[in-house]
Short mmCIF file of C-alpha atoms in Angstrom, two decimals:
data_model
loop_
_atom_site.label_atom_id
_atom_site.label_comp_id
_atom_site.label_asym_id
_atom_site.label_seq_id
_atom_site.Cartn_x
_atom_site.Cartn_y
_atom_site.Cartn_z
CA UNK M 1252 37.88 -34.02 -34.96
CA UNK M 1253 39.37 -36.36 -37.12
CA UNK M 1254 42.32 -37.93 -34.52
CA UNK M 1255 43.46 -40.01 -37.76
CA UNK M 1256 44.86 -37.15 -39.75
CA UNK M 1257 45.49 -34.64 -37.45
CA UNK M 1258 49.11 -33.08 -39.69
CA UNK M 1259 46.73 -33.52 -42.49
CA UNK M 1260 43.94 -31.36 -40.97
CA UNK M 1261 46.64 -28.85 -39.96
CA UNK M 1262 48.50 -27.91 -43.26
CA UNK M 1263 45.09 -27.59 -44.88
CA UNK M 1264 43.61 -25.18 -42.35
CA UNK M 1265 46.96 -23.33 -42.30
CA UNK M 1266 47.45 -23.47 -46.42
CA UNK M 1267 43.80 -21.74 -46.83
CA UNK M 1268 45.08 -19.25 -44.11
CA UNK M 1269 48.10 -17.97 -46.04
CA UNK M 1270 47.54 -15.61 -49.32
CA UNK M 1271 49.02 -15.62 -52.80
CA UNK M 1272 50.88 -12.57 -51.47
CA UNK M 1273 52.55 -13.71 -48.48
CA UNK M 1274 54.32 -16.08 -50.41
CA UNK M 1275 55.36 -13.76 -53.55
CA UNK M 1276 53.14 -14.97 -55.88
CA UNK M 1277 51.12 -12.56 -58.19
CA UNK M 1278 47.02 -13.47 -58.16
CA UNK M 1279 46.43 -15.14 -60.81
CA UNK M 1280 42.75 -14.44 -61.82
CA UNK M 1281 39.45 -15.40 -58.76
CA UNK M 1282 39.98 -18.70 -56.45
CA UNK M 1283 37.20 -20.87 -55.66
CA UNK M 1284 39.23 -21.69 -52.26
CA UNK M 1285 40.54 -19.36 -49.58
CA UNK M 1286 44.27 -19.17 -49.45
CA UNK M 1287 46.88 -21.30 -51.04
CA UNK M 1288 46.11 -24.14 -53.64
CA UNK M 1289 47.69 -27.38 -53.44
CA UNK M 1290 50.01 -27.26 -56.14
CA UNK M 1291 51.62 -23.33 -54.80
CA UNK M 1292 52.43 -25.11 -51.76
CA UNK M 1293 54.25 -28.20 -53.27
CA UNK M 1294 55.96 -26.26 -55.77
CA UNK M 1295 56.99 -23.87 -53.57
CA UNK M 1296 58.21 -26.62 -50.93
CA UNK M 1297 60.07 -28.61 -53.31
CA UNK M 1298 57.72 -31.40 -53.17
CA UNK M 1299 55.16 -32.96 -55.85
CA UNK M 1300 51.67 -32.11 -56.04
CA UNK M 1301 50.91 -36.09 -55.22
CA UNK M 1302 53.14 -35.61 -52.80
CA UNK M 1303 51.75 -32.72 -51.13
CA UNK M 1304 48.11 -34.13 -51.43
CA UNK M 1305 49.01 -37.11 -50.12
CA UNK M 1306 50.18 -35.38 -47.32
CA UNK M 1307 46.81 -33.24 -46.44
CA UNK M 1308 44.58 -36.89 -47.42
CA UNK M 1309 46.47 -38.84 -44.16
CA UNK M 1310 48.25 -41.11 -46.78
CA UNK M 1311 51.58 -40.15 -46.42
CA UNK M 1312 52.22 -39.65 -42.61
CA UNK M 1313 56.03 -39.52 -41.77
CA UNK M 1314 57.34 -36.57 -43.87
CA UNK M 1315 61.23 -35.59 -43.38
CA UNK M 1316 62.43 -32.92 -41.67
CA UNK M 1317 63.07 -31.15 -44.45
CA UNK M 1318 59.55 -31.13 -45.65
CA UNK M 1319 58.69 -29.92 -42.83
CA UNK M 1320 61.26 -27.28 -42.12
CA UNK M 1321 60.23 -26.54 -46.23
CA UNK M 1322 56.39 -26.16 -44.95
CA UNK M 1323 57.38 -24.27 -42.02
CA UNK M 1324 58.62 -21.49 -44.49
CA UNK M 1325 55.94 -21.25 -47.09
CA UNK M 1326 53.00 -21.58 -44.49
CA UNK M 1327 54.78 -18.89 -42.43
CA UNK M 1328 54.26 -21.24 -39.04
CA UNK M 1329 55.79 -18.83 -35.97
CA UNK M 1330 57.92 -21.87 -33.35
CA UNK M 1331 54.57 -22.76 -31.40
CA UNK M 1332 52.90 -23.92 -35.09
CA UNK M 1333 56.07 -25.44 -36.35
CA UNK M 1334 56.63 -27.35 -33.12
CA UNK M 1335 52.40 -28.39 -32.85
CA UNK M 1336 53.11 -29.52 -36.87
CA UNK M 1337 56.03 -31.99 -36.06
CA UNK M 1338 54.26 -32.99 -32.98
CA UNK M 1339 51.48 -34.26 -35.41
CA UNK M 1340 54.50 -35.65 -37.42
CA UNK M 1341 55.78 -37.68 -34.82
CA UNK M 1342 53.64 -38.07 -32.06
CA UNK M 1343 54.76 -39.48 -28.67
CA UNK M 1344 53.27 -40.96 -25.42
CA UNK M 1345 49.77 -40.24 -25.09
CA UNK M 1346 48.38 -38.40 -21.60
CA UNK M 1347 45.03 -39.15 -21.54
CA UNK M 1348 42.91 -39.93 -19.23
CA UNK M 1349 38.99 -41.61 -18.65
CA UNK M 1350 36.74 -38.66 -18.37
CA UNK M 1351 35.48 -40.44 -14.73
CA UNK M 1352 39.33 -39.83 -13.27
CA UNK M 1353 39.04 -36.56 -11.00
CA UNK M 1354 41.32 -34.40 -10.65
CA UNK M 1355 42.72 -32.66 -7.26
CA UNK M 1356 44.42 -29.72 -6.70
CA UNK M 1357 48.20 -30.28 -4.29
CA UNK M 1358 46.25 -28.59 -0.64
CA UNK M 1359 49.90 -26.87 0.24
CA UNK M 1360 49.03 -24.96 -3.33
CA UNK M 1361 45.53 -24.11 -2.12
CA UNK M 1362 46.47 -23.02 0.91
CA UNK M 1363 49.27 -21.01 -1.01
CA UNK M 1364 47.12 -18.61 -3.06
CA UNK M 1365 43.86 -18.80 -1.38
CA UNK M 1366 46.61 -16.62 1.60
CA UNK M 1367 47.41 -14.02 -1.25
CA UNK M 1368 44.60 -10.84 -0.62
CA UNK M 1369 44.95 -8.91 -3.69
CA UNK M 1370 46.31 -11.49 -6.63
CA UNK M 1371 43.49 -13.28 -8.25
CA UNK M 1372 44.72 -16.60 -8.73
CA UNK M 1373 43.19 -20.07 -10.37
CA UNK M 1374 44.56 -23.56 -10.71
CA UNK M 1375 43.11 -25.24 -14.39
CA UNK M 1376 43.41 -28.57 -15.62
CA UNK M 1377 44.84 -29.45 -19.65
CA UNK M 1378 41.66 -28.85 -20.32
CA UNK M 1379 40.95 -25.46 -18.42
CA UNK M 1380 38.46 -26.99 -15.40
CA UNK M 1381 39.25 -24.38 -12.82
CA UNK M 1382 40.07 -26.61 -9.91
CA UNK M 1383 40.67 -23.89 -7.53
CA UNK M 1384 40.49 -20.20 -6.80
CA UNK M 1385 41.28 -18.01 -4.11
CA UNK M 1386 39.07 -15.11 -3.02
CA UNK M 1387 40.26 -12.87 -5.46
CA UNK M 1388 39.32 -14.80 -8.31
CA UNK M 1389 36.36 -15.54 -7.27
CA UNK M 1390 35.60 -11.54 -6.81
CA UNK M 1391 36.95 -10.84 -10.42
CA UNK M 1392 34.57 -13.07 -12.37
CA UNK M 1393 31.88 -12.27 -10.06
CA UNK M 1394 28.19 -13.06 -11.78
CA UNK M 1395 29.82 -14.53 -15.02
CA UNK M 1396 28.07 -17.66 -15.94
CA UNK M 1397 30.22 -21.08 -16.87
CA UNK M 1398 33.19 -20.30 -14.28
CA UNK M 1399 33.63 -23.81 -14.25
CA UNK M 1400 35.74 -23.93 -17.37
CA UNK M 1401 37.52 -21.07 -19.31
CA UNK M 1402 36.44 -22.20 -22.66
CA UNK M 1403 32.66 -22.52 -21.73
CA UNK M 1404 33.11 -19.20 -19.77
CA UNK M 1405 34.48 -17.27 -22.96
CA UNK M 1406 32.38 -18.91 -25.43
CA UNK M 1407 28.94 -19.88 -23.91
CA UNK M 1408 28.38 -16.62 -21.22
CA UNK M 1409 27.20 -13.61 -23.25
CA UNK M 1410 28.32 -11.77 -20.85
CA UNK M 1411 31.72 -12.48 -21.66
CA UNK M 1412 31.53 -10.05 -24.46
CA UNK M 1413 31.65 -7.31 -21.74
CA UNK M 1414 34.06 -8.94 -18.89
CA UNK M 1415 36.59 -9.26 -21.66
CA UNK M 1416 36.89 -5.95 -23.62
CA UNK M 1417 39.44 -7.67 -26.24
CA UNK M 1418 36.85 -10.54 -26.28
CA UNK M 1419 37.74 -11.85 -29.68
CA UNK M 1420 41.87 -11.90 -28.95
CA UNK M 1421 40.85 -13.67 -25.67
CA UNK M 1422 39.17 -15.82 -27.75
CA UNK M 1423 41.28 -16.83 -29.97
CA UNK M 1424 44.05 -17.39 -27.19
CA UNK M 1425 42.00 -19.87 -25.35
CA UNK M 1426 41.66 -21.57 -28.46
CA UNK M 1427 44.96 -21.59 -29.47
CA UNK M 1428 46.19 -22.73 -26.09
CA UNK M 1429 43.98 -25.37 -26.00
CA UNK M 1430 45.59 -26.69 -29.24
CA UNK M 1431 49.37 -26.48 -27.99
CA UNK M 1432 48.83 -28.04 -24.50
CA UNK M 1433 46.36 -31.22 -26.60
CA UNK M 1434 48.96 -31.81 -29.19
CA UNK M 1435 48.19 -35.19 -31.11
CA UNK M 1436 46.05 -36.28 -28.29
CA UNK M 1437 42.89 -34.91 -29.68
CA UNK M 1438 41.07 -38.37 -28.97
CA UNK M 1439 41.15 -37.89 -24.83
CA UNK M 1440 37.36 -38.45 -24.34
CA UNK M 1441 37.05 -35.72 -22.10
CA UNK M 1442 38.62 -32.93 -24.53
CA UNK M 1443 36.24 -34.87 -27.33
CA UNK M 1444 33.19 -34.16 -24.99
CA UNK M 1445 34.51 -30.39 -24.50
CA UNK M 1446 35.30 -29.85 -28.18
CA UNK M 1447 31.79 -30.96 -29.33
CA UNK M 1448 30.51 -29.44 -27.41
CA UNK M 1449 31.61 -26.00 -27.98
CA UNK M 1450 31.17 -26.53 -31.47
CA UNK M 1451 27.78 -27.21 -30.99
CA UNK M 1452 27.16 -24.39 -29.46
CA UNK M 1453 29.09 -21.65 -30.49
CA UNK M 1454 29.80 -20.71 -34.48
CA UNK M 1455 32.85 -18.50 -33.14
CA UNK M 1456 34.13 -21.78 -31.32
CA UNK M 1457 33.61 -23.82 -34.44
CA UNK M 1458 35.31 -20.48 -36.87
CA UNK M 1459 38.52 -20.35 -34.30
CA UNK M 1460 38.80 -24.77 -33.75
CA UNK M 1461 39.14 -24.61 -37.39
CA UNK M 1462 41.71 -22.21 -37.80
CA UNK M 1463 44.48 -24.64 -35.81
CA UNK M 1464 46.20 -21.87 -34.37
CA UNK M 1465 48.63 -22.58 -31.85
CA UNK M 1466 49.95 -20.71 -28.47
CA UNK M 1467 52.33 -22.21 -25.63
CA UNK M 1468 53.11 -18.86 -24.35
CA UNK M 1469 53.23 -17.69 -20.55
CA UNK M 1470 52.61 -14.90 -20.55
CA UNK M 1471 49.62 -11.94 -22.29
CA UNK M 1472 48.41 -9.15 -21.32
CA UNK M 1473 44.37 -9.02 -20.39
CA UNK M 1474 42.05 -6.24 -20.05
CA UNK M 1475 38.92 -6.53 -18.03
CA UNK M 1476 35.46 -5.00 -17.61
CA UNK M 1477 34.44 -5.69 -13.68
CA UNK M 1478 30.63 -4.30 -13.08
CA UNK M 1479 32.04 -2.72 -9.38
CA UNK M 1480 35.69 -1.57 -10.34
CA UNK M 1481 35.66 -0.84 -13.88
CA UNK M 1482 38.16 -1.04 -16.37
CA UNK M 1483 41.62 -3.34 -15.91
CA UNK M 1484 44.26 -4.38 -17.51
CA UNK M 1485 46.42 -7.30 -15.78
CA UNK M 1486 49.70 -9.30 -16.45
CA UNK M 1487 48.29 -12.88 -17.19
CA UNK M 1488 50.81 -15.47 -16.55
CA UNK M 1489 50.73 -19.25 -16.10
CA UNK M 1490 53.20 -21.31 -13.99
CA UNK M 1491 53.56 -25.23 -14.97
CA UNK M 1492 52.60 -27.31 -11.53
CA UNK M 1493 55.26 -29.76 -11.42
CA UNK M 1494 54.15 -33.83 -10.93
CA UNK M 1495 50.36 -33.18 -12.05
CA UNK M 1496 48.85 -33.87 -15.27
CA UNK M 1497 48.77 -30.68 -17.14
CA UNK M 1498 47.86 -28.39 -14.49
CA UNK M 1499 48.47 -24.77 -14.54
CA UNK M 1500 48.51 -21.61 -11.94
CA UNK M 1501 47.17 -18.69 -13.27
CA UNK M 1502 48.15 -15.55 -11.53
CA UNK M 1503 47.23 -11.28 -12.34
CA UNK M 1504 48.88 -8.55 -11.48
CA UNK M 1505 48.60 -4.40 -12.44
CA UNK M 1506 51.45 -2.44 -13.16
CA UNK M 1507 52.09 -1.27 -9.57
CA UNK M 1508 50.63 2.26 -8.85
CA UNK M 1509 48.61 2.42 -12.15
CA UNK M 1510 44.74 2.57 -12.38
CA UNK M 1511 44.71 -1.32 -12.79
CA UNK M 1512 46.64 -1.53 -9.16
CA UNK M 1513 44.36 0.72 -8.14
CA UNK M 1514 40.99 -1.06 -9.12
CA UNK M 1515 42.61 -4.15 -7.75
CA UNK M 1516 43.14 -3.44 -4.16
CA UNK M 1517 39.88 -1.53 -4.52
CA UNK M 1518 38.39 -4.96 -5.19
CA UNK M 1519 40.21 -7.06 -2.54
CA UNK M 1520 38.53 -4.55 -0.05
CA UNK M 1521 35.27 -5.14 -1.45
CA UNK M 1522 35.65 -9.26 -1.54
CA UNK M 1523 37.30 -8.61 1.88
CA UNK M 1524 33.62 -6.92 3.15
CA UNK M 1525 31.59 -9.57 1.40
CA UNK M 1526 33.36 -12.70 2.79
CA UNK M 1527 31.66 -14.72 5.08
#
């Protein structure tokens, strides 16, 4: 990550992700380069071409807001991407923190959803560290491999491909996430160590970082593959935890009376049975 051009790094990745066509421009004969070229997006911006390059090279760092309300529109940047892009603009306070700081979990929130039988619920850091589960949770990833962190869980477990049955949208959600709630503070040591090594690791990590993406939504819908109850599909939604650094509740539900609801409670019986 290079935390020294960061709007630079964005409008190139997002440029090379929108086509001739989504602009109204006619192809104009085989591109060497995915995407947009330079000069399309200046012209079509209002800006120069020096302008514009200087922009993507980190030499020109403070555009206006119209320049960047003009490269909302051309890169077609939904309000998450246009508010991540003049967060890189204008970046405030940083929130990082030494990677040796710990992090703890309020108990009167432990105590809270570790009392709820049939919600799974988690407690993540920024940086998705689960920091606590209740019995629920623990009984929906049951046997998955890196539950220690949602990133490594998705993108280093092979058997994520089967837990998740819309593994590559889950994917790319994580991802995206990540990028919203990290901002222009992509130098924290602890989300460098993560980052790296993800990218070390996994090509579809490395293929999805790259994209810059960007998703501060609640709320999604998630459908799961559990090895005792089968198939689910659960309300995923995330609650800010007021006076902590980042942290974030994490709670599923089912529709009430579908199959999900069903396979749920069947589960909370089971995790009931197992419990010491």
């Amino acid at each position: 990550m290079d935390s020294d051009n960061l709007l630079g790094e964005f409008l190139r990745a997002r440029r090379e992700l929108t086509t001739p066509e989504q602009v109204g421009l006619l192809p104009a004969g085989s591109r060497r380069t995915p995407g947009l070229r330079r000069e399309e997006v200046a012209m079509l911006a209002g800006v120069s071409t020096d302008y514009y390059i200087r922009l993507e090279q980190g030499r020109e760092r403070h555009p206006s807001e119209r320049v960047l309300g003009a490269l909302m529109q051309v890169l077609n940047l939904n309000a998450d991407a246009a508010t991540h892009m003049h967060e890189l603009a204008h970046p405030g306070p940083r929130q990082s923190r030494t990677a040796d700081q710990p992090e703890r979990v309020k108990p009167a929130l432990v105590r809270l959803i570790r009392s709820w039988p049939y919600t799974p619920a988690i407690v993540t850091s920024r940086w998705m560290d689960v920091l606590a589960s209740n019995q629920m949770a623990d009984a929906l990833y049951d046997g998955l491999a890196h539950r220690d962190n949602l990133l490594r869980l998705l993108f280093l477990n092979p058997g994520s491909r089967r837990f998740y049955r819309d593994w590559e949208e889950s994917a790319r959600l994580k991802v995206a996430q990540l990028r919203a709630v990290a901002g222009a503070d992509l130098d924290d040591p602890y989300l460098t160590d993560l980052v790296g090594e993800l990218s070390l690791k996994s090509k579809d990590f490395r293929r999805m970082w790259a994209r810059h993406d960007v998703f501060s939504g609640n709320v999604a819908t998630k459908r799961f593959h559990h090895h005792d109850v089968g198939d689910l599909t659960l309300t995923y939604e995330l609650f800010n935890i007021n006076g902590s650094t980042g942290q974030k509740l994490i709670v599923f539900q089912a529709e009430p009376g579908s199959p999900s609801a069903h396979a749920l409670n069947l589960l909370g019986s089971l995790a009931a049975l197992t419990s010491p």
